PDB file of C-alpha atoms and ligand atoms in Angstrom:
ATOM      1  CA  MET A   1      49.043  59.615 -15.918  1.00 98.00           C
ATOM      2  CA  LYS A   2      49.710  56.012 -16.849  1.00 98.00           C
ATOM      3  CA  LEU A   3      52.043  53.491 -15.246  1.00 98.00           C
ATOM      4  CA  THR A   4      53.375  50.562 -17.290  1.00 98.00           C
ATOM      5  CA  LEU A   5      55.092  47.681 -15.519  1.00 98.00           C
ATOM      6  CA  LEU A   6      58.064  46.829 -17.736  1.00 98.00           C
ATOM      7  CA  GLY A   7      60.041  44.623 -15.319  1.00 98.00           C
ATOM      8  CA  ILE A   8      58.944  43.440 -11.886  1.00 98.00           C
ATOM      9  CA  TRP A   9      61.509  40.878 -10.714  1.00 98.00           C
ATOM     10  CA  GLY A  10      64.368  41.205  -8.272  1.00 95.00           C
ATOM     11  CA  PRO A  11      67.198  40.592  -7.760  1.00 96.00           C
ATOM     12  CA  PHE A  12      67.217  38.550 -11.000  1.00 97.00           C
ATOM     13  CA  PRO A  13      64.503  37.872 -13.574  1.00 97.00           C
ATOM     14  CA  ILE A  14      62.603  34.766 -14.622  1.00 96.00           C
ATOM     15  CA  GLY A  15      63.066  33.588 -18.216  1.00 95.00           C
ATOM     16  CA  GLY A  16      61.650  36.231 -20.542  1.00 95.00           C
ATOM     17  CA  GLY A  17      61.065  38.610 -17.635  1.00 97.00           C
ATOM     18  CA  GLY A  18      62.776  41.796 -16.545  1.00 98.00           C
ATOM     19  CA  CYS A  19      64.027  43.417 -13.358  1.00 98.00           C
ATOM     20  CA  SER A  20      62.664  46.616 -11.810  1.00 98.00           C
ATOM     21  CA  SER A  21      61.582  49.082 -14.470  1.00 98.00           C
ATOM     22  CA  TYR A  22      58.407  51.150 -14.715  1.00 98.00           C
ATOM     23  CA  LEU A  23      57.299  53.758 -17.212  1.00 98.00           C
ATOM     24  CA  VAL A  24      55.303  56.786 -16.092  1.00 98.00           C
ATOM     25  CA  ASP A  25      53.608  58.426 -19.055  1.00 97.00           C
ATOM     26  CA  ASP A  26      51.671  61.668 -18.718  1.00 98.00           C
ATOM     27  CA  GLY A  27      51.034  62.637 -22.328  1.00 92.00           C
ATOM     28  CA  ASP A  28      54.084  64.608 -23.396  1.00 93.00           C
ATOM     29  CA  THR A  29      56.066  63.712 -20.279  1.00 98.00           C
ATOM     30  CA  LYS A  30      57.669  60.303 -19.898  1.00 98.00           C
ATOM     31  CA  ILE A  31      59.751  59.200 -16.920  1.00 98.00           C
ATOM     32  CA  LEU A  32      61.407  55.822 -16.517  1.00 98.00           C
ATOM     33  CA  LEU A  33      61.569  54.596 -12.916  1.00 98.00           C
ATOM     34  CA  ASP A  34      64.619  52.333 -12.678  1.00 98.00           C
ATOM     35  CA  CYS A  35      66.163  50.458 -15.564  1.00 98.00           C
ATOM     36  CA  GLY A  36      66.772  46.867 -14.569  1.00 98.00           C
ATOM     37  CA  SER A  37      67.362  44.125 -17.137  1.00 98.00           C
ATOM     38  CA  GLY A  38      65.013  44.157 -20.121  1.00 98.00           C
ATOM     39  CA  ALA A  39      63.927  47.796 -19.713  1.00 98.00           C
ATOM     40  CA  LEU A  40      65.275  49.121 -22.984  1.00 97.00           C
ATOM     41  CA  SER A  41      64.096  46.177 -25.060  1.00 96.00           C
ATOM     42  CA  LYS A  42      60.573  46.513 -23.674  1.00 97.00           C
ATOM     43  CA  LEU A  43      60.503  50.274 -24.218  1.00 96.00           C
ATOM     44  CA  ARG A  44      61.609  49.830 -27.825  1.00 95.00           C
ATOM     45  CA  ASP A  45      58.868  47.242 -28.313  1.00 95.00           C
ATOM     46  CA  LEU A  46      56.342  49.766 -27.040  1.00 94.00           C
ATOM     47  CA  TYR A  47      57.550  52.840 -28.927  1.00 92.00           C
ATOM     48  CA  GLN A  48      59.662  51.573 -31.863  1.00 86.00           C
ATOM     49  CA  ASP A  49      61.342  54.672 -33.368  1.00 81.00           C
ATOM     50  CA  SER A  50      59.318  57.220 -31.429  1.00 89.00           C
ATOM     51  CA  LEU A  51      60.860  56.514 -28.018  1.00 92.00           C
ATOM     52  CA  SER A  52      61.545  59.653 -26.042  1.00 95.00           C
ATOM     53  CA  LEU A  53      62.241  60.123 -22.348  1.00 97.00           C
ATOM     54  CA  ASP A  54      62.274  63.236 -20.185  1.00 98.00           C
ATOM     55  CA  ALA A  55      64.125  61.620 -17.295  1.00 98.00           C
ATOM     56  CA  ILE A  56      65.290  58.385 -15.746  1.00 98.00           C
ATOM     57  CA  VAL A  57      64.820  58.146 -11.986  1.00 99.00           C
ATOM     58  CA  LEU A  58      67.085  55.570 -10.360  1.00 99.00           C
ATOM     59  CA  SER A  59      65.945  54.586  -6.881  1.00 99.00           C
ATOM     60  CA  HIS A  60      69.442  53.212  -6.205  1.00 98.00           C
ATOM     61  CA  MET A  61      72.386  51.735  -8.014  1.00 98.00           C
ATOM     62  CA  HIS A  62      71.862  48.000  -7.388  1.00 98.00           C
ATOM     63  CA  ALA A  63      72.090  46.094 -10.665  1.00 98.00           C
ATOM     64  CA  ASP A  64      68.461  44.914 -10.674  1.00 98.00           C
ATOM     65  CA  HIS A  65      67.453  48.614 -10.806  1.00 98.00           C
ATOM     66  CA  ALA A  66      70.231  50.245 -12.781  1.00 98.00           C
ATOM     67  CA  CYS A  67      72.121  47.669 -14.860  1.00 98.00           C
ATOM     68  CA  GLU A  68      70.851  49.012 -18.191  1.00 98.00           C
ATOM     69  CA  ILE A  69      71.827  52.626 -17.619  1.00 98.00           C
ATOM     70  CA  ASP A  70      74.884  52.116 -19.834  1.00 98.00           C
ATOM     71  CA  LEU A  71      72.664  50.838 -22.659  1.00 98.00           C
ATOM     72  CA  PHE A  72      70.727  54.084 -22.477  1.00 98.00           C
ATOM     73  CA  ARG A  73      74.073  55.861 -22.625  1.00 98.00           C
ATOM     74  CA  TYR A  74      74.920  54.029 -25.858  1.00 98.00           C
ATOM     75  CA  MET A  75      71.542  54.944 -27.342  1.00 96.00           C
ATOM     76  CA  LEU A  76      72.132  58.570 -26.425  1.00 97.00           C
ATOM     77  CA  GLU A  77      75.671  58.508 -27.815  1.00 98.00           C
ATOM     78  CA  PHE A  78      74.403  57.073 -31.107  1.00 96.00           C
ATOM     79  CA  GLY A  79      71.755  59.778 -31.344  1.00 95.00           C
ATOM     80  CA  GLN A  80      68.788  57.416 -30.901  1.00 93.00           C
ATOM     81  CA  LEU A  81      67.542  59.364 -27.887  1.00 95.00           C
ATOM     82  CA  LYS A  82      67.688  63.072 -27.247  1.00 95.00           C
ATOM     83  CA  ALA A  83      70.737  64.065 -25.174  1.00 97.00           C
ATOM     84  CA  PRO A  84      71.453  65.154 -22.565  1.00 98.00           C
ATOM     85  CA  LEU A  85      69.018  62.969 -20.653  1.00 98.00           C
ATOM     86  CA  LYS A  86      68.163  63.975 -17.095  1.00 98.00           C
ATOM     87  CA  VAL A  87      68.975  61.216 -14.592  1.00 98.00           C
ATOM     88  CA  PHE A  88      68.180  61.436 -10.881  1.00 98.00           C
ATOM     89  CA  SER A  89      69.968  59.097  -8.515  1.00 98.00           C
ATOM     90  CA  PRO A  90      71.169  59.151  -4.886  1.00 98.00           C
ATOM     91  CA  GLU A  91      74.612  58.224  -6.242  1.00 98.00           C
ATOM     92  CA  THR A  92      75.865  59.786  -9.466  1.00 98.00           C
ATOM     93  CA  ASP A  93      79.465  58.495  -9.744  1.00 97.00           C
ATOM     94  CA  ARG A  94      78.575  56.084 -12.545  1.00 96.00           C
ATOM     95  CA  LEU A  95      76.628  58.732 -14.447  1.00 98.00           C
ATOM     96  CA  GLN A  96      79.451  61.093 -15.327  1.00 98.00           C
ATOM     97  CA  TYR A  97      79.030  61.185 -19.113  1.00 98.00           C
ATOM     98  CA  PRO A  98      78.212  64.157 -21.349  1.00 98.00           C
ATOM     99  CA  VAL A  99      74.990  62.485 -22.572  1.00 98.00           C
ATOM    100  CA  PHE A 100      73.608  62.417 -19.027  1.00 98.00           C
ATOM    101  CA  ASP A 101      72.484  65.414 -17.056  1.00 98.00           C
ATOM    102  CA  ALA A 102      72.897  63.654 -13.710  1.00 98.00           C
ATOM    103  CA  GLU A 103      71.484  65.133 -10.543  1.00 98.00           C
ATOM    104  CA  LYS A 104      71.810  63.702  -7.063  1.00 98.00           C
ATOM    105  CA  SER A 105      68.421  63.014  -5.459  1.00 98.00           C
ATOM    106  CA  PHE A 106      68.123  63.594  -1.721  1.00 98.00           C
ATOM    107  CA  ASP A 107      65.565  63.275   1.039  1.00 98.00           C
ATOM    108  CA  GLY A 108      62.905  65.984   0.681  1.00 98.00           C
ATOM    109  CA  MET A 109      64.037  67.077  -2.802  1.00 98.00           C
ATOM    110  CA  GLN A 110      61.143  68.290  -4.937  1.00 98.00           C
ATOM    111  CA  ILE A 111      61.453  68.949  -8.644  1.00 98.00           C
ATOM    112  CA  SER A 112      59.297  69.260 -11.758  1.00 98.00           C
ATOM    113  CA  VAL A 113      59.821  67.212 -14.901  1.00 98.00           C
ATOM    114  CA  GLY A 114      57.463  68.361 -17.644  1.00 98.00           C
ATOM    115  CA  SER A 115      53.919  68.081 -16.292  1.00 98.00           C
ATOM    116  CA  LEU A 116      54.942  65.955 -13.305  1.00 98.00           C
ATOM    117  CA  THR A 117      56.203  66.830  -9.831  1.00 98.00           C
ATOM    118  CA  LEU A 118      58.653  64.499  -8.099  1.00 98.00           C
ATOM    119  CA  ARG A 119      59.304  64.397  -4.380  1.00 98.00           C
ATOM    120  CA  PHE A 120      62.011  62.088  -3.041  1.00 98.00           C
ATOM    121  CA  THR A 121      62.109  60.265   0.308  1.00 98.00           C
ATOM    122  CA  ALA A 122      65.127  58.421   1.677  1.00 98.00           C
ATOM    123  CA  VAL A 123      64.169  54.821   2.424  1.00 98.00           C
ATOM    124  CA  ARG A 124      65.842  51.959   4.290  1.00 98.00           C
ATOM    125  CA  HIS A 125      68.132  49.809   2.176  1.00 98.00           C
ATOM    126  CA  ALA A 126      71.709  48.498   2.042  1.00 98.00           C
ATOM    127  CA  VAL A 127      72.856  51.430  -0.131  1.00 98.00           C
ATOM    128  CA  PRO A 128      71.510  55.013  -0.463  1.00 98.00           C
ATOM    129  CA  THR A 129      68.003  54.644  -1.897  1.00 98.00           C
ATOM    130  CA  MET A 130      65.219  57.109  -2.679  1.00 98.00           C
ATOM    131  CA  GLY A 131      61.515  56.427  -2.891  1.00 98.00           C
ATOM    132  CA  VAL A 132      59.631  58.934  -4.994  1.00 98.00           C
ATOM    133  CA  ARG A 133      56.157  60.407  -5.126  1.00 98.00           C
ATOM    134  CA  ILE A 134      55.074  61.502  -8.599  1.00 98.00           C
ATOM    135  CA  THR A 135      52.107  63.853  -8.889  1.00 98.00           C
ATOM    136  CA  ASP A 136      50.406  65.012 -12.081  1.00 98.00           C
ATOM    137  CA  ALA A 137      48.742  68.358 -12.794  1.00 97.00           C
ATOM    138  CA  ASP A 138      45.359  66.999 -11.625  1.00 97.00           C
ATOM    139  CA  GLY A 139      46.807  65.997  -8.260  1.00 98.00           C
ATOM    140  CA  HIS A 140      46.835  62.240  -8.941  1.00 98.00           C
ATOM    141  CA  SER A 141      49.845  60.598  -7.385  1.00 98.00           C
ATOM    142  CA  LEU A 142      51.941  57.485  -7.398  1.00 98.00           C
ATOM    143  CA  PHE A 143      54.486  56.478  -4.757  1.00 98.00           C
ATOM    144  CA  TYR A 144      57.303  54.119  -5.727  1.00 98.00           C
ATOM    145  CA  THR A 145      59.248  52.768  -2.760  1.00 98.00           C
ATOM    146  CA  GLY A 146      62.320  51.476  -4.589  1.00 98.00           C
ATOM    147  CA  ASP A 147      63.865  48.765  -2.379  1.00 98.00           C
ATOM    148  CA  THR A 148      63.175  49.292   1.287  1.00 98.00           C
ATOM    149  CA  GLY A 149      62.724  47.606   4.601  1.00 98.00           C
ATOM    150  CA  TRP A 150      59.822  48.766   6.729  1.00 98.00           C
ATOM    151  CA  PHE A 151      60.255  51.932   8.779  1.00 97.00           C
ATOM    152  CA  GLU A 152      57.677  54.089  10.521  1.00 94.00           C
ATOM    153  CA  GLY A 153      58.345  57.210   8.394  1.00 96.00           C
ATOM    154  CA  LEU A 154      57.151  55.405   5.274  1.00 97.00           C
ATOM    155  CA  ILE A 155      53.532  55.914   6.288  1.00 98.00           C
ATOM    156  CA  ASP A 156      53.832  59.714   6.172  1.00 98.00           C
ATOM    157  CA  ALA A 157      55.840  59.643   2.946  1.00 97.00           C
ATOM    158  CA  VAL A 158      53.298  57.443   1.174  1.00 98.00           C
ATOM    159  CA  SER A 159      50.231  58.999   2.799  1.00 98.00           C
ATOM    160  CA  GLY A 160      47.318  59.758   0.508  1.00 92.00           C
ATOM    161  CA  SER A 161      48.929  58.646  -2.752  1.00 98.00           C
ATOM    162  CA  ASP A 162      46.489  57.077  -5.185  1.00 98.00           C
ATOM    163  CA  LEU A 163      48.727  54.185  -6.127  1.00 98.00           C
ATOM    164  CA  LEU A 164      51.468  52.562  -4.071  1.00 98.00           C
ATOM    165  CA  LEU A 165      54.075  50.628  -6.054  1.00 98.00           C
ATOM    166  CA  ALA A 166      55.998  48.824  -3.356  1.00 98.00           C
ATOM    167  CA  ASP A 167      58.839  46.384  -2.773  1.00 98.00           C
ATOM    168  CA  ALA A 168      57.091  43.258  -1.450  1.00 98.00           C
ATOM    169  CA  CYS A 169      59.978  40.914  -2.108  1.00 97.00           C
ATOM    170  CA  LEU A 170      59.546  38.865   1.077  1.00 98.00           C
ATOM    171  CA  ARG A 171      56.748  36.349   1.463  1.00 97.00           C
ATOM    172  CA  ASP A 172      57.118  36.282   5.247  1.00 95.00           C
ATOM    173  CA  GLU A 173      59.357  37.428   8.108  1.00 95.00           C
ATOM    174  CA  SER A 174      61.592  34.354   8.229  1.00 94.00           C
ATOM    175  CA  ASN A 175      64.776  36.028   6.940  1.00 92.00           C
ATOM    176  CA  GLU A 176      65.813  38.616   9.501  1.00 92.00           C
ATOM    177  CA  LYS A 177      68.678  39.999   7.414  1.00 93.00           C
ATOM    178  CA  ALA A 178      66.495  40.475   4.331  1.00 96.00           C
ATOM    179  CA  LEU A 179      63.878  42.248   6.463  1.00 96.00           C
ATOM    180  CA  ARG A 180      66.285  45.162   6.911  1.00 96.00           C
ATOM    181  CA  ASN A 181      66.296  45.766   3.161  1.00 98.00           C
ATOM    182  CA  HIS A 182      62.917  44.638   1.826  1.00 98.00           C
ATOM    183  CA  MET A 183      59.292  44.502   2.961  1.00 98.00           C
ATOM    184  CA  THR A 184      57.047  41.503   3.354  1.00 98.00           C
ATOM    185  CA  VAL A 185      53.717  41.160   1.575  1.00 98.00           C
ATOM    186  CA  ALA A 186      51.937  41.762   4.898  1.00 98.00           C
ATOM    187  CA  GLN A 187      53.949  44.938   5.569  1.00 98.00           C
ATOM    188  CA  VAL A 188      53.006  46.387   2.182  1.00 98.00           C
ATOM    189  CA  LEU A 189      49.320  45.619   2.714  1.00 98.00           C
ATOM    190  CA  SER A 190      49.512  47.290   6.121  1.00 98.00           C
ATOM    191  CA  LEU A 191      51.322  50.283   4.597  1.00 98.00           C
ATOM    192  CA  ARG A 192      48.572  50.712   1.992  1.00 98.00           C
ATOM    193  CA  GLN A 193      45.935  50.757   4.720  1.00 97.00           C
ATOM    194  CA  GLN A 194      47.775  52.996   7.146  1.00 98.00           C
ATOM    195  CA  ALA A 195      48.787  55.460   4.420  1.00 98.00           C
ATOM    196  CA  ASP A 196      45.254  55.429   3.007  1.00 97.00           C
ATOM    197  CA  CYS A 197      46.281  54.637  -0.584  1.00 98.00           C
ATOM    198  CA  LYS A 198      43.508  53.659  -2.953  1.00 97.00           C
ATOM    199  CA  ALA A 199      45.489  50.771  -4.428  1.00 98.00           C
ATOM    200  CA  ALA A 200      48.781  48.930  -4.121  1.00 98.00           C
ATOM    201  CA  ILE A 201      50.895  46.972  -6.571  1.00 98.00           C
ATOM    202  CA  LEU A 202      53.265  44.511  -4.918  1.00 98.00           C
ATOM    203  CA  THR A 203      56.440  44.274  -6.931  1.00 98.00           C
ATOM    204  CA  HIS A 204      60.140  43.326  -6.865  1.00 98.00           C
ATOM    205  CA  LEU A 205      58.951  39.726  -6.741  1.00 98.00           C
ATOM    206  CA  PHE A 206      61.532  37.067  -5.950  1.00 97.00           C
ATOM    207  CA  SER A 207      61.939  34.706  -8.881  1.00 94.00           C
ATOM    208  CA  ASP A 208      62.667  31.395  -7.155  1.00 92.00           C
ATOM    209  CA  GLY A 209      59.424  29.897  -8.427  1.00 89.00           C
ATOM    210  CA  ALA A 210      57.804  29.519  -5.001  1.00 93.00           C
ATOM    211  CA  PRO A 211      54.248  30.892  -4.748  1.00 95.00           C
ATOM    212  CA  TYR A 212      53.374  34.170  -3.044  1.00 97.00           C
ATOM    213  CA  PRO A 213      50.525  34.125  -0.521  1.00 96.00           C
ATOM    214  CA  PRO A 214      47.043  35.002  -1.804  1.00 96.00           C
ATOM    215  CA  LEU A 215      46.143  38.661  -1.203  1.00 97.00           C
ATOM    216  CA  ILE A 216      43.351  39.299   1.247  1.00 89.00           C
ATOM    217  CA  ASP A 217      43.163  42.999   0.316  1.00 95.00           C
ATOM    218  CA  ARG A 218      40.982  43.611  -2.762  1.00 95.00           C
ATOM    219  CA  HIS A 219      42.772  46.930  -3.341  1.00 98.00           C
ATOM    220  CA  ALA A 220      46.131  45.192  -3.790  1.00 98.00           C
ATOM    221  CA  GLN A 221      47.582  43.141  -6.649  1.00 98.00           C
ATOM    222  CA  TYR A 222      50.822  41.410  -7.439  1.00 98.00           C
ATOM    223  CA  ALA A 223      52.710  43.059 -10.274  1.00 98.00           C
ATOM    224  CA  VAL A 224      52.355  41.474 -13.707  1.00 98.00           C
ATOM    225  CA  GLU A 225      54.672  42.603 -16.482  1.00 98.00           C
ATOM    226  CA  GLY A 226      53.009  44.573 -19.233  1.00 97.00           C
ATOM    227  CA  THR A 227      50.102  45.746 -17.076  1.00 98.00           C
ATOM    228  CA  VAL A 228      49.125  49.391 -17.544  1.00 98.00           C
ATOM    229  CA  TYR A 229      47.456  51.359 -14.754  1.00 98.00           C
ATOM    230  CA  VAL A 230      45.692  54.679 -15.243  1.00 98.00           C
ATOM    231  CA  ILE A 231      46.167  56.820 -12.148  1.00 97.00           C
TER     232      ILE A 231
HETATM  233 ZN1   ZN B   1      66.237  45.301  -5.929  1.00 54.65          ZN
HETATM  234 ZN1   ZN B   2      68.470  46.990  -3.889  1.00 54.65          ZN
END
């Protein structure tokens, strides 16, 4: 399967950039992970008139992950995407429209979408939030943390996945309040090692213009919009 980084900023984008949004493409199966600002525009750039989606997975309902869900609704209502579209989210109140087939995700939930298997894990954030492991038919897997602070159970949840796509919003541990809701760069690098993931992408980067620390782990990279990974 392939992962395309559509938007990597949070909680607001840089000029020309987008907030959390990632496309997982496994041939005939396409899943959008989160739909922060810019997601739909970037998808339409990639696919023009042939855009199709099997599901949208929302990690949580914060705007930098879900603000464009209503634009997808408009596209569905105007017949530009095939309805109903499956949407998984830990909170479904804002998804009650006929064009959505909304399903509440919960800790331990496992479900198939086309050729892919999804397994959700509740993570630690200010609102209900689900991380998700996505596994293809060959057993290759990706774990997306959504937004989360560090907690011990993450290691088991992430364990053995080929690629870790993780919230590394914080450059250091200086903001105690933020630490409850997001991980530091060092925590994500430690998670990759402890969970024995082959590679990590550090995402949900904070767009205040200050530099992130250089990465000492050659199996880890900062997210760059437009990058495609083959898993
Ligand atoms: Zn966020
Ligand atoms: Zn959030």
